[in-house]
Amino acid sequence: MRSVEEQQARVTAAAMAPRPIRVAIAEAQGLMCAEEVVTERPMPGFDQAAIDGYAVRSVDVLGIGGIGADPEETSAPAAGEVTLPVIGSIEAGTRTPARLQPRQAARVQTGAPMPTLADAVLPLRWTDGGESRVRVLRGVRSGAYVRRAGDDVQPGDVAVRAGTIIGAAQVGLLAAVGRERVLVHPRPRIAVLSVGGELVDISRTPGNGQVYDVNSYALAAAARDAGAEVNRVGIVDSEPTKLREVVESQLGRSEIVVIAGAVGGAAAEAVRAVLSELGEMEVARIAMHPGSVQGFGQLGEEGVPTFLLPANPVSALVVFEVMVRPLIRLSLGKRQPMRRVVQARALSPISSVAGRTGYLRGQLMRDQDTDEYLVQALGGMPGESSHLLATLAEANCLVVVPSDVEQVRTGETVDVAFLAQRG
């Protein structure tokens, strides 16, 4: 029996990063940048006012009321104050250059271009707010409240580096340097299929001996949550010719293929026989529960990672979480493909299977007084049904029980992996 870590190593070694594509920056969020974005222009491209106020020459207001005095002070104006004529108002977006003469001021808005000769902005609160003439209550130093051309980025600077995950700040920076599109590693494409003669789609009413196809919907949702671009193929006929045709078509357009219901039983053996014609496929027992029996291989000319998951929806989702999700996260360029793990104190006994790592549904909570994590197991213990999808829907974590532990007593600590946050 292979350990979980050994199987994960085999899976992650087969990661396929999609070929980079160029997308609009509005569509790039969450993706990994595939190029060095080099700035061609300075940012900002001109000297601009950082706040609303008056553009002045700092030499004209030196020593007035104490340079850099507390702007919240409301004491009477100090001796030596000056009054400057206001030559006009400069708004953000003004394209006509203005020129300031000695002992003059110009009213400026935040982001407005600074007039020639002006080297500082006098905040409104340090003046009387005059329109034709302004009384200066405090002085400013040269460069105060001015964003100089190139303060943020100089031509030739790298705005976004290759390998960076593009977030809100990177999208803003790309827009600021005038980039409409950027080269990124796209979301990995994943195809999700279900096999099984007992399956019917949710648009039909199950007959005697039939059940709804839960897996293709649940696994497709899990893949989207992980960040993949999903093609839910749905139920596939297990007749060899038809099955091969569908799988081959998906191998040509996917970086990952997931087939549920293809382990266990004679029908699954027939499926594996077809898949073995397309490449290397191995079904093995992995030291975990639920979902110990699972398949993995690389099919098609490109060696596309392909997973065979159990028919039991809970087992299929757990195997997806432990094996498939990390592969998707690696393909997205995530440095940490695994879920965050914390230690929590068990609120009740938790039983596991000897020799297998347990991934058991649980509810994680926090003690308001001690800030300690607490966990309540929700089912899936030995002897209980592992088919209870309702308990998985209630779970917000997986309790990870080591393979050498059969019993976690009340009050003992255990590792807990966060699942996706619910709205």
Coordinates of C-alpha atoms in Angstrom, one line a residue, residues 1-416:
M1 CA 0.0 0.0 0.0
R2 CA 1.5 3.4 -1.1
S3 CA 1.5 6.3 1.3
V4 CA -0.4 9.5 0.7
E5 CA 2.9 11.4 0.4
E6 CA 4.3 9.0 -2.2
Q7 CA 1.1 9.3 -4.3
Q8 CA 1.1 13.0 -4.1
A9 CA 4.7 13.2 -5.3
R10 CA 3.8 11.0 -8.3
V11 CA 0.8 13.3 -9.1
T12 CA 2.6 16.6 -8.7
A13 CA 5.5 15.5 -10.8
A14 CA 3.1 15.3 -13.7
A15 CA 1.9 18.9 -13.4
M16 CA 1.2 20.5 -16.8
A17 CA 1.3 24.2 -17.0
P18 CA -0.9 25.5 -19.9
R19 CA 0.8 27.5 -22.6
P20 CA 0.8 31.2 -21.8
I21 CA -1.8 33.4 -23.4
R22 CA -2.3 37.2 -23.6
V23 CA -5.5 38.4 -21.9
A24 CA -7.0 41.8 -21.0
I25 CA -5.8 42.9 -17.6
A26 CA -9.4 42.9 -16.3
E27 CA -9.3 39.1 -16.9
A28 CA -5.8 38.5 -15.4
Q29 CA -6.7 38.6 -11.7
G30 CA -5.6 35.4 -9.9
L31 CA -3.4 34.2 -12.8
M32 CA 0.4 34.0 -12.9
C33 CA 2.2 36.6 -15.0
A34 CA 4.3 34.9 -17.8
E35 CA 6.3 38.0 -18.8
E36 CA 8.5 40.8 -17.4
V37 CA 6.3 43.9 -17.8
V38 CA 8.8 46.7 -18.3
T39 CA 7.7 50.3 -17.9
E40 CA 8.2 52.5 -21.0
R41 CA 7.1 55.8 -19.4
P42 CA 7.7 57.3 -16.0
M43 CA 4.8 57.1 -13.5
P44 CA 3.6 59.7 -12.8
G45 CA 4.4 61.2 -16.1
F46 CA 4.6 64.8 -14.8
D47 CA 5.0 66.6 -11.5
Q48 CA 1.6 66.7 -9.9
A49 CA -0.1 67.9 -6.7
A50 CA -0.5 65.2 -4.1
I51 CA -3.3 67.1 -2.3
D52 CA -5.7 70.0 -2.8
G53 CA -4.1 73.3 -2.0
Y54 CA -2.0 76.1 -3.6
A55 CA 1.1 75.5 -5.7
V56 CA 3.9 77.9 -4.5
R57 CA 7.6 78.4 -4.6
S58 CA 8.7 77.2 -1.2
V59 CA 11.2 80.1 -1.0
D60 CA 8.3 82.6 -0.9
V61 CA 6.8 81.1 2.2
L62 CA 9.9 80.0 4.2
G63 CA 9.6 80.8 7.9
I64 CA 5.9 81.6 7.9
G65 CA 4.4 80.2 11.1
G66 CA 7.1 77.5 11.4
I67 CA 7.8 75.2 8.5
G68 CA 6.1 71.8 8.9
A69 CA 4.1 72.9 12.0
D70 CA 1.2 70.7 13.2
P71 CA -1.5 71.1 10.6
E72 CA -4.2 70.6 13.3
E73 CA -3.1 73.6 15.2
T74 CA -5.7 76.4 15.2
S75 CA -3.8 79.1 17.0
A76 CA -3.8 82.7 15.6
P77 CA -1.6 83.4 12.6
A78 CA 2.0 84.0 13.5
A79 CA 3.8 87.2 12.9
G80 CA 5.5 87.4 9.5
E81 CA 2.6 85.8 7.5
V82 CA 2.4 86.7 3.8
T83 CA -0.4 87.1 1.3
L84 CA 0.1 85.9 -2.3
P85 CA -2.0 86.7 -5.4
V86 CA -3.7 83.6 -6.8
I87 CA -3.2 83.5 -10.6
G88 CA -5.9 80.9 -11.2
S89 CA -7.0 77.3 -10.6
I90 CA -5.5 74.2 -12.1
E91 CA -7.7 71.1 -12.2
A92 CA -6.7 67.5 -12.6
G93 CA -6.5 66.7 -16.3
T94 CA -5.5 70.2 -17.3
R95 CA -3.3 70.0 -20.4
T96 CA -2.4 73.7 -20.8
P97 CA 0.9 74.4 -19.0
A98 CA 0.9 77.2 -16.4
R99 CA 3.8 79.3 -15.2
L100 CA 4.2 80.7 -11.7
Q101 CA 6.1 84.0 -11.1
P102 CA 7.9 84.8 -7.9
R103 CA 5.6 85.5 -4.9
Q104 CA 2.5 84.0 -6.7
A105 CA 0.3 81.0 -6.0
A106 CA -2.1 78.8 -8.0
R107 CA -5.0 76.9 -6.7
V108 CA -4.5 73.1 -7.5
Q109 CA -6.5 70.0 -7.2
T110 CA -5.1 66.6 -6.3
G111 CA -3.4 65.2 -9.4
A112 CA -3.2 68.5 -11.2
P113 CA 0.0 69.3 -13.1
M114 CA 2.3 71.6 -11.1
P115 CA 2.9 75.0 -12.8
T116 CA 6.5 75.8 -13.9
L117 CA 8.7 77.2 -11.0
A118 CA 6.3 75.8 -8.3
D119 CA 8.1 73.3 -6.1
A120 CA 5.6 72.7 -3.3
V121 CA 1.9 72.5 -2.5
L122 CA 0.5 74.5 0.4
P123 CA -2.3 72.6 2.1
L124 CA -5.7 74.3 2.2
R125 CA -5.7 74.0 6.0
W126 CA -2.5 76.1 6.2
T127 CA -4.2 79.0 4.5
D128 CA -7.3 81.2 4.7
G129 CA -8.7 79.6 1.5
G130 CA -8.7 82.8 -0.5
E131 CA -9.7 82.9 -4.1
S132 CA -8.0 86.0 -5.5
R133 CA -5.4 86.3 -2.8
V134 CA -4.4 83.7 -0.2
R135 CA -3.0 84.3 3.2
V136 CA -0.3 81.8 4.2
L137 CA -0.4 80.6 7.8
R138 CA 2.3 78.0 7.6
G139 CA 5.3 77.5 5.4
V140 CA 6.3 74.4 3.4
R141 CA 9.6 72.9 2.3
S142 CA 10.6 72.3 -1.3
G143 CA 9.0 69.1 -2.6
A144 CA 6.2 69.0 0.0
Y145 CA 3.0 67.4 -1.2
V146 CA 4.3 67.0 -4.7
R147 CA 4.5 63.7 -6.6
R148 CA 7.5 64.0 -8.9
A149 CA 7.6 62.5 -12.4
G150 CA 8.9 58.9 -12.0
D151 CA 8.5 58.8 -8.2
D152 CA 6.6 55.5 -8.6
V153 CA 8.2 53.9 -11.6
Q154 CA 11.0 54.9 -14.0
P155 CA 11.3 53.9 -17.6
G156 CA 13.0 50.5 -17.7
D157 CA 11.7 49.5 -14.3
V158 CA 9.9 46.1 -14.0
A159 CA 6.3 46.8 -13.1
V160 CA 5.2 43.1 -12.7
R161 CA 7.7 40.2 -12.7
A162 CA 7.2 36.9 -14.4
G163 CA 5.9 34.4 -11.8
T164 CA 3.9 36.9 -9.9
I165 CA 0.3 36.1 -9.1
I166 CA -1.7 39.0 -10.4
G167 CA -3.9 40.6 -7.7
A168 CA -5.7 43.9 -7.4
A169 CA -2.5 45.8 -6.9
Q170 CA -0.8 44.3 -10.0
V171 CA -3.9 45.0 -12.1
G172 CA -3.8 48.6 -10.9
L173 CA -0.1 48.9 -11.7
L174 CA -0.6 47.4 -15.2
A175 CA -3.3 50.0 -15.9
A176 CA -1.0 52.7 -14.5
V177 CA 1.8 51.9 -16.9
G178 CA -0.7 51.7 -19.8
R179 CA -0.8 48.0 -20.4
E180 CA -4.2 46.8 -21.9
R181 CA -3.1 43.1 -22.1
V182 CA -0.6 40.9 -20.3
L183 CA 0.8 37.4 -20.9
V184 CA -0.3 35.0 -18.3
H185 CA -0.4 31.3 -17.5
P186 CA -4.1 30.5 -18.0
R187 CA -6.2 28.4 -15.7
P188 CA -5.6 24.7 -16.3
R189 CA -8.5 23.1 -18.2
I190 CA -10.0 20.1 -16.5
A191 CA -12.5 17.7 -17.9
V192 CA -14.9 15.9 -15.5
L193 CA -16.5 12.6 -16.6
S194 CA -18.8 10.1 -14.8
V195 CA -19.1 6.4 -15.8
G196 CA -21.6 3.9 -14.5
G197 CA -24.7 2.1 -15.9
E198 CA -26.7 3.2 -12.9
L199 CA -26.3 6.9 -13.5
V200 CA -28.9 9.4 -14.9
D201 CA -28.6 13.1 -15.2
I202 CA -30.5 15.4 -12.8
S203 CA -32.8 16.4 -15.7
R204 CA -34.3 12.9 -15.6
T205 CA -36.2 10.9 -13.0
P206 CA -34.3 7.9 -11.8
G207 CA -35.9 4.5 -12.4
N208 CA -35.5 1.4 -10.4
G209 CA -31.8 0.8 -9.6
Q210 CA -30.8 4.2 -11.0
V211 CA -29.2 7.2 -9.1
Y212 CA -28.5 10.8 -10.1
D213 CA -25.0 11.6 -11.4
V214 CA -23.7 13.5 -8.3
N215 CA -20.0 13.2 -9.0
S216 CA -19.7 15.2 -12.2
Y217 CA -21.5 18.2 -10.7
A218 CA -19.7 18.0 -7.3
L219 CA -16.2 17.5 -8.8
A220 CA -16.7 20.2 -11.4
A221 CA -17.6 22.6 -8.6
A222 CA -14.5 21.5 -6.6
A223 CA -12.3 22.1 -9.6
R224 CA -13.7 25.7 -10.1
D225 CA -13.1 26.4 -6.4
A226 CA -9.5 25.3 -6.9
G227 CA -9.2 27.8 -9.8
A228 CA -9.5 25.5 -12.9
E229 CA -11.4 26.1 -16.1
V230 CA -13.9 23.3 -16.0
N231 CA -15.6 21.2 -18.8
R232 CA -18.2 19.0 -17.1
V233 CA -18.7 16.3 -19.7
G234 CA -21.1 14.4 -17.5
I235 CA -22.2 10.8 -17.9
V236 CA -20.1 8.9 -20.5
D237 CA -21.2 5.6 -22.1
S238 CA -18.8 2.9 -20.9
E239 CA -19.0 1.0 -24.3
P240 CA -15.3 0.8 -25.2
T241 CA -15.4 2.6 -28.6
K242 CA -17.6 5.4 -27.4
L243 CA -15.6 5.8 -24.1
R244 CA -12.3 5.9 -26.0
E245 CA -13.6 8.5 -28.4
V246 CA -14.8 10.8 -25.6
V247 CA -11.7 10.4 -23.5
E248 CA -9.4 11.0 -26.5
S249 CA -11.3 14.2 -27.4
Q250 CA -10.9 15.5 -23.8
L251 CA -7.2 14.7 -23.6
G252 CA -6.6 17.0 -26.6
R253 CA -8.2 20.0 -24.9
S254 CA -7.4 19.5 -21.2
E255 CA -4.5 19.7 -18.8
I256 CA -6.2 17.3 -16.3
V257 CA -8.9 14.6 -16.8
V258 CA -11.0 13.3 -13.9
I259 CA -13.2 10.2 -14.3
A260 CA -15.5 9.2 -11.4
G261 CA -16.8 5.7 -10.9
A262 CA -13.8 4.0 -12.6
V263 CA -12.4 2.1 -9.7
G264 CA -13.9 -1.1 -8.2
G265 CA -16.1 -3.7 -9.9
A266 CA -16.1 -5.4 -13.3
A267 CA -17.4 -2.3 -15.1
A268 CA -14.5 -0.3 -13.8
E269 CA -12.1 -2.9 -15.0
A270 CA -13.5 -2.6 -18.5
V271 CA -13.0 1.2 -18.3
R272 CA -9.4 0.8 -17.2
A273 CA -8.8 -1.6 -20.1
V274 CA -9.9 1.1 -22.5
L275 CA -7.8 3.8 -20.8
S276 CA -4.7 1.6 -20.8
E277 CA -4.7 1.7 -24.6
L278 CA -4.2 5.5 -24.3
G279 CA -1.2 5.5 -22.0
E280 CA 0.1 4.6 -18.6
M281 CA -2.7 4.0 -16.0
E282 CA -2.3 2.5 -12.5
V283 CA -5.0 1.7 -10.0
A284 CA -3.5 1.3 -6.5
R285 CA -4.4 1.2 -2.9
I286 CA -3.3 4.4 -1.1
A287 CA -3.0 4.5 2.7
M288 CA -5.9 6.9 3.2
H289 CA -9.6 6.7 4.0
P290 CA -12.0 7.3 2.6
G291 CA -11.0 6.7 -1.1
S292 CA -8.1 4.3 -0.6
V293 CA -8.6 2.7 -4.1
Q294 CA -7.9 5.2 -6.8
G295 CA -6.2 5.5 -10.2
F296 CA -3.7 7.8 -11.7
G297 CA -1.8 7.9 -15.0
Q298 CA -0.7 10.0 -17.9
L299 CA -2.7 9.5 -21.1
G300 CA -2.4 10.7 -24.7
E301 CA 0.5 12.0 -26.7
E302 CA 1.0 14.8 -24.1
G303 CA 0.8 12.6 -21.1
V304 CA -2.2 14.3 -19.6
P305 CA -2.6 13.6 -15.9
T306 CA -5.7 11.5 -15.6
F307 CA -7.4 10.5 -12.3
L308 CA -9.8 7.6 -11.6
L309 CA -12.0 8.3 -8.6
P310 CA -14.4 6.2 -6.6
A311 CA -18.2 6.2 -7.4
N312 CA -19.0 7.2 -3.8
P313 CA -19.4 11.0 -3.9
V314 CA -17.9 11.6 -0.5
S315 CA -14.8 9.4 -1.3
A316 CA -14.5 11.1 -4.7
L317 CA -14.5 14.5 -3.2
V318 CA -11.9 13.6 -0.6
V319 CA -9.6 12.1 -3.2
F320 CA -10.1 15.2 -5.3
E321 CA -9.2 17.4 -2.3
V322 CA -6.0 15.4 -1.4
M323 CA -4.7 14.5 -4.9
V324 CA -6.3 16.6 -7.7
R325 CA -6.6 20.0 -6.0
P326 CA -2.9 20.4 -5.3
L327 CA -2.1 19.6 -9.0
I328 CA -4.5 22.4 -10.1
R329 CA -2.9 24.9 -7.6
L330 CA 0.6 24.0 -8.8
S331 CA -0.5 24.6 -12.4
L332 CA -1.7 28.0 -11.4
G333 CA 1.7 28.8 -10.0
K334 CA 0.7 28.7 -6.3
R335 CA 3.8 28.3 -4.1
Q336 CA 1.7 26.5 -1.4
P337 CA -0.7 24.1 -3.2
M338 CA -2.1 22.6 0.0
R339 CA -4.8 23.8 2.3
R340 CA -3.9 25.7 5.4
V341 CA -3.6 23.4 8.4
V342 CA -4.1 24.3 12.0
Q343 CA -4.2 22.3 15.2
A344 CA -7.5 22.0 17.0
R345 CA -8.8 20.3 20.2
A346 CA -11.2 17.5 19.6
L347 CA -14.6 18.0 21.2
S348 CA -15.5 14.3 21.0
P349 CA -13.6 11.0 20.3
I350 CA -12.4 10.5 16.8
S351 CA -11.8 7.0 15.4
S352 CA -9.6 6.2 12.4
V353 CA -8.4 3.2 10.4
A354 CA -5.0 1.8 11.5
G355 CA -2.3 2.2 8.9
R356 CA -4.2 4.8 6.8
T357 CA -4.3 8.6 7.0
G358 CA -7.9 9.6 7.8
Y359 CA -9.5 12.6 6.2
L360 CA -12.7 13.0 8.2
R361 CA -15.4 15.6 7.9
G362 CA -15.6 18.1 10.7
Q363 CA -16.8 21.5 11.9
L364 CA -14.0 23.9 13.0
M365 CA -14.8 26.6 15.5
R366 CA -12.9 28.9 17.8
D367 CA -13.2 29.4 21.6
Q368 CA -14.1 33.1 22.1
D369 CA -12.4 33.2 25.5
T370 CA -9.1 31.3 24.7
D371 CA -9.0 31.9 20.9
E372 CA -8.3 28.1 20.7
Y373 CA -9.4 26.1 17.7
L374 CA -12.0 23.4 18.4
V375 CA -13.2 20.6 16.1
Q376 CA -16.3 18.4 16.1
A377 CA -16.1 15.3 13.8
L378 CA -19.2 14.8 11.7
G379 CA -19.0 11.2 10.6
G380 CA -17.1 8.9 8.4
M381 CA -15.8 6.8 11.4
P382 CA -15.1 3.1 11.0
G383 CA -18.4 1.3 10.9
E384 CA -20.4 4.4 9.8
S385 CA -21.5 5.1 6.3
S386 CA -19.1 7.1 4.2
H387 CA -21.8 7.9 1.7
L388 CA -23.3 10.7 3.8
L389 CA -22.9 13.6 1.5
A390 CA -25.1 15.8 3.7
T391 CA -22.4 15.7 6.5
L392 CA -19.8 16.8 4.0
A393 CA -22.0 19.8 3.0
E394 CA -22.0 20.8 6.7
A395 CA -18.3 20.4 7.1
N396 CA -15.9 23.3 6.9
C397 CA -12.7 21.3 7.5
L398 CA -11.1 17.9 7.1
V399 CA -9.7 16.3 10.3
V400 CA -6.4 14.8 9.3
V401 CA -5.6 11.7 11.5
P402 CA -2.1 10.2 11.0
S403 CA -1.8 6.7 9.8
D404 CA -0.3 5.5 13.2
V405 CA -3.3 6.9 15.2
E406 CA -6.5 4.9 15.6
Q407 CA -8.2 7.0 18.3
V408 CA -8.1 10.7 19.1
R409 CA -9.5 11.2 22.6
T410 CA -11.6 14.1 23.6
G411 CA -9.4 17.1 24.4
E412 CA -6.4 15.9 22.3
T413 CA -5.2 18.0 19.5
V414 CA -5.4 17.0 15.9
D415 CA -4.4 18.6 12.5
V416 CA -7.3 20.2 10.7

